[in-house]
Tab-separated table of C-alpha atoms in Angstrom:
chain	number	residue	atom	x	y	z
A	1	MET	CA	-40.418	-50.391	-26.596
A	2	PRO	CA	-36.624	-50.220	-27.120
A	3	ASN	CA	-34.503	-51.789	-24.420
A	4	ASP	CA	-31.497	-50.166	-22.747
A	5	ALA	CA	-28.984	-51.833	-25.069
A	6	ASP	CA	-30.849	-50.569	-28.143
A	7	MET	CA	-30.989	-47.038	-26.765
A	8	ARG	CA	-27.271	-47.019	-26.045
A	9	ALA	CA	-26.518	-48.380	-29.501
A	10	GLN	CA	-28.613	-45.594	-31.030
A	11	LEU	CA	-26.754	-43.020	-28.935
A	12	ILE	CA	-23.403	-44.351	-30.094
A	13	ALA	CA	-24.550	-44.272	-33.720
A	14	GLN	CA	-25.662	-40.662	-33.270
A	15	LEU	CA	-22.309	-39.682	-31.727
A	16	PHE	CA	-20.463	-41.260	-34.665
A	17	ALA	CA	-22.763	-39.428	-37.090
A	18	ASP	CA	-22.205	-36.117	-35.273
A	19	SER	CA	-18.447	-36.638	-35.411
A	20	ALA	CA	-18.557	-37.429	-39.132
A	21	GLN	CA	-20.627	-34.302	-39.776
A	22	ALA	CA	-18.141	-32.170	-37.818
A	23	ASN	CA	-15.284	-33.748	-39.775
A	24	MET	CA	-16.745	-32.875	-43.157
A	25	ALA	CA	-17.882	-29.375	-42.181
A	26	THR	CA	-14.471	-28.594	-40.698
A	27	LEU	CA	-12.658	-29.980	-43.742
A	28	ALA	CA	-14.735	-27.776	-46.041
A	29	ALA	CA	-13.921	-24.712	-43.951
A	30	THR	CA	-10.225	-25.312	-43.285
A	31	ASP	CA	-8.628	-27.541	-45.935
A	32	THR	CA	-6.275	-24.937	-47.448
A	33	ARG	CA	-5.759	-23.309	-44.048
A	34	ILE	CA	-4.380	-26.581	-42.671
A	35	VAL	CA	-1.707	-26.445	-45.365
A	36	GLU	CA	-0.957	-22.819	-44.413
A	37	ALA	CA	-0.675	-23.847	-40.757
A	38	ALA	CA	1.705	-26.664	-41.646
A	39	ASP	CA	3.821	-24.252	-43.693
A	40	LEU	CA	4.002	-21.895	-40.705
A	41	LEU	CA	5.345	-24.731	-38.545
A	42	ILE	CA	7.664	-26.045	-41.268
A	43	ASP	CA	9.214	-22.599	-41.786
A	44	CYS	CA	9.734	-22.299	-38.026
A	45	LEU	CA	11.400	-25.711	-37.718
A	46	ASP	CA	13.449	-25.427	-40.933
A	47	ASN	CA	15.012	-22.254	-39.543
A	48	GLY	CA	16.085	-23.821	-36.272
A	49	HIS	CA	13.258	-22.483	-34.121
A	50	LYS	CA	10.862	-24.317	-31.789
A	51	VAL	CA	7.165	-24.730	-31.112
A	52	LEU	CA	5.684	-23.942	-27.699
A	53	SER	CA	2.200	-25.324	-27.024
A	54	CYS	CA	-0.451	-24.657	-24.393
A	55	GLY	CA	-4.066	-25.324	-23.426
A	56	ASN	CA	-6.236	-26.340	-20.472
A	57	GLY	CA	-7.818	-29.701	-19.634
A	58	GLY	CA	-8.238	-31.769	-22.785
A	59	SER	CA	-6.449	-29.018	-24.705
A	60	ALA	CA	-3.465	-29.435	-22.358
A	61	GLY	CA	-3.431	-33.086	-23.389
A	62	ASP	CA	-3.481	-32.015	-27.051
A	63	ALA	CA	-0.597	-29.603	-26.435
A	64	GLN	CA	1.437	-32.408	-24.897
A	65	HIS	CA	0.419	-34.828	-27.651
A	66	PHE	CA	1.663	-32.435	-30.345
A	67	SER	CA	4.929	-31.786	-28.542
A	68	SER	CA	5.614	-35.496	-28.084
A	69	GLU	CA	4.919	-36.213	-31.760
A	70	LEU	CA	7.508	-33.603	-32.798
A	71	ILE	CA	10.183	-34.608	-30.314
A	72	ASN	CA	9.827	-38.350	-30.853
A	73	ARG	CA	8.145	-39.124	-34.175
A	74	PHE	CA	4.703	-39.358	-35.694
A	75	GLU	CA	4.604	-42.214	-38.228
A	76	ARG	CA	8.101	-42.449	-39.680
A	77	GLU	CA	11.736	-42.304	-38.631
A	78	ARG	CA	13.241	-38.817	-38.821
A	79	LYS	CA	15.240	-36.377	-36.721
A	80	ALA	CA	13.820	-35.077	-33.455
A	81	LEU	CA	12.183	-31.660	-33.631
A	82	PRO	CA	12.238	-28.948	-30.914
A	83	ALA	CA	8.922	-28.547	-29.098
A	84	ILE	CA	7.915	-27.699	-25.528
A	85	ALA	CA	4.491	-28.205	-23.957
A	86	LEU	CA	3.942	-25.459	-21.373
A	87	THR	CA	1.512	-27.668	-19.443
A	88	THR	CA	3.803	-30.220	-17.825
A	89	GLU	CA	6.116	-28.666	-15.220
A	90	SER	CA	4.104	-28.838	-12.012
A	91	SER	CA	6.546	-26.742	-9.976
A	92	THR	CA	6.531	-23.981	-12.580
A	93	LEU	CA	2.770	-24.097	-13.028
A	94	THR	CA	1.971	-23.945	-9.341
A	95	ALA	CA	4.562	-21.234	-8.669
A	96	ILE	CA	3.113	-18.969	-11.352
A	97	ALA	CA	-0.485	-19.635	-10.281
A	98	ASN	CA	0.412	-18.995	-6.647
A	99	ASP	CA	2.705	-15.978	-7.013
A	100	TYR	CA	0.938	-14.237	-9.898
A	101	ALA	CA	-2.362	-15.553	-11.272
A	102	TYR	CA	-3.667	-18.539	-13.183
A	103	GLU	CA	-4.162	-16.243	-16.159
A	104	ARG	CA	-0.368	-15.863	-16.402
A	105	LEU	CA	0.306	-19.600	-16.358
A	106	PHE	CA	1.477	-19.740	-19.973
A	107	SER	CA	2.405	-16.137	-20.739
A	108	ARG	CA	5.127	-16.180	-18.083
A	109	GLN	CA	6.642	-19.270	-19.688
A	110	VAL	CA	6.399	-17.779	-23.173
A	111	GLU	CA	8.177	-14.699	-21.833
A	112	ALA	CA	11.002	-16.920	-20.559
A	113	LEU	CA	11.281	-19.447	-23.386
A	114	GLY	CA	9.922	-17.803	-26.520
A	115	GLN	CA	12.259	-16.332	-29.124
A	116	PRO	CA	11.633	-14.475	-32.388
A	117	GLY	CA	10.871	-17.053	-35.065
A	118	ASP	CA	9.312	-19.545	-32.651
A	119	VAL	CA	5.638	-20.501	-32.979
A	120	LEU	CA	3.061	-20.737	-30.204
A	121	LEU	CA	0.436	-23.460	-30.670
A	122	ALA	CA	-2.473	-22.060	-28.634
A	123	ILE	CA	-5.399	-24.436	-28.065
A	124	SER	CA	-8.852	-23.625	-26.650
A	125	THR	CA	-12.163	-25.217	-27.602
A	126	SER	CA	-14.040	-21.993	-26.787
A	127	GLY	CA	-11.318	-19.602	-27.896
A	128	ASN	CA	-11.813	-17.751	-24.628
A	129	SER	CA	-9.321	-19.308	-22.196
A	130	ALA	CA	-7.809	-16.315	-20.397
A	131	ASN	CA	-4.384	-17.855	-19.870
A	132	VAL	CA	-4.155	-18.915	-23.526
A	133	CYS	CA	-5.163	-15.419	-24.647
A	134	GLU	CA	-2.426	-13.918	-22.472
A	135	ALA	CA	0.054	-16.394	-23.951
A	136	ILE	CA	-0.836	-15.106	-27.417
A	137	ASP	CA	-0.122	-11.535	-26.332
A	138	SER	CA	3.206	-12.621	-24.833
A	139	ALA	CA	4.117	-14.509	-28.011
A	140	HIS	CA	3.549	-11.404	-30.112
A	141	GLU	CA	5.654	-9.353	-27.716
A	142	ASN	CA	8.448	-11.903	-28.199
A	143	GLY	CA	8.293	-11.771	-32.000
A	144	MET	CA	6.570	-15.142	-32.366
A	145	ASN	CA	3.800	-16.245	-34.685
A	146	VAL	CA	0.728	-18.033	-33.350
A	147	LEU	CA	-1.175	-21.064	-34.583
A	148	ALA	CA	-4.542	-21.128	-32.806
A	149	LEU	CA	-6.833	-24.159	-32.602
A	150	THR	CA	-10.320	-22.951	-31.693
A	151	GLY	CA	-13.981	-23.848	-32.017
A	152	LYS	CA	-17.442	-22.258	-32.042
A	153	ASP	CA	-16.950	-18.611	-33.160
A	154	GLY	CA	-13.227	-18.486	-32.421
A	155	GLY	CA	-13.774	-16.517	-29.211
A	156	ARG	CA	-11.340	-13.862	-27.979
A	157	MET	CA	-8.393	-15.703	-29.494
A	158	ALA	CA	-9.530	-15.074	-33.054
A	159	ALA	CA	-9.535	-11.321	-32.434
A	160	LEU	CA	-5.993	-11.411	-30.986
A	161	LEU	CA	-4.345	-12.957	-34.028
A	162	ASP	CA	-2.095	-10.952	-36.332
A	163	GLU	CA	-2.031	-11.123	-40.117
A	164	ASP	CA	0.876	-13.593	-40.105
A	165	ASP	CA	-0.798	-15.902	-37.572
A	166	CYS	CA	-3.087	-18.790	-38.457
A	167	GLU	CA	-6.341	-20.096	-36.955
A	168	LEU	CA	-7.773	-23.581	-37.425
A	169	ARG	CA	-11.371	-23.475	-36.206
A	170	ALA	CA	-13.421	-26.610	-35.694
A	171	VAL	CA	-16.899	-26.258	-37.159
A	172	ALA	CA	-18.783	-27.533	-34.124
A	173	ASN	CA	-20.346	-26.303	-30.888
A	174	SER	CA	-19.910	-29.426	-28.753
A	175	THR	CA	-16.659	-29.471	-26.781
A	176	ALA	CA	-16.227	-33.177	-27.517
A	177	ARG	CA	-16.588	-32.676	-31.285
A	178	ILE	CA	-14.190	-29.700	-31.193
A	179	GLN	CA	-11.591	-31.765	-29.328
A	180	GLU	CA	-11.918	-34.513	-31.926
A	181	MET	CA	-11.272	-31.974	-34.685
A	182	HIS	CA	-8.300	-30.529	-32.820
A	183	LEU	CA	-6.711	-33.967	-32.612
A	184	LEU	CA	-7.295	-34.465	-36.334
A	185	PHE	CA	-5.713	-31.048	-37.015
A	186	ILE	CA	-2.680	-32.125	-34.991
A	187	HIS	CA	-2.335	-35.405	-36.870
A	188	CYS	CA	-2.655	-33.624	-40.233
A	189	LEU	CA	0.026	-31.128	-39.230
A	190	CYS	CA	2.379	-33.855	-38.017
A	191	ARG	CA	1.912	-35.790	-41.255
A	192	LEU	CA	2.641	-32.732	-43.404
A	193	ILE	CA	5.717	-31.867	-41.347
A	194	GLU	CA	7.096	-35.400	-41.678
A	195	ASP	CA	6.352	-35.506	-45.421
A	196	HIS	CA	8.315	-32.277	-45.822
A	197	LEU	CA	11.281	-33.546	-43.841
A	198	LEU	CA	11.457	-36.909	-45.586
A	199	ASN	CA	10.757	-35.760	-49.137
């Protein structure tokens, strides 16, 4: 009979295997699309525009992670790039949630900060986060393109995207696996942006 340590080791091995499977399935589905997404961001930044990012929970952390990588640096020395995570200003967030509704948490900020030519990085593991969906609508109203990171079937977000937008969808159903793919998407995008700037 396996002991507790053996069972936990087997669980860990299974989680690693599940992550590897999600990696390869997502790569097969999105490899050229990742390049298209990077080109969308590169065109935005090359033309003096900025990237706004949003998400809830772990996706809020990913939004902040992406923004920090652009403003500071990813792997190499280069100029700072303009990016704003819409998840960090507690006074703004609580004012909007209190005075309007939680669903307007990001759209109100996009309305204030977004300009034509900017890109919204919209992140939701389910693709159904109401406040992220409203942010997409606000971005389109402001003449912005959208890069959506989703999972499962893409949810409502996939249906909101315009022809010039881009979706990177993790091929997984587990929230944890989707979040792992989203972080890998972000690192791929940051690498391609830096390669463009430095080459």
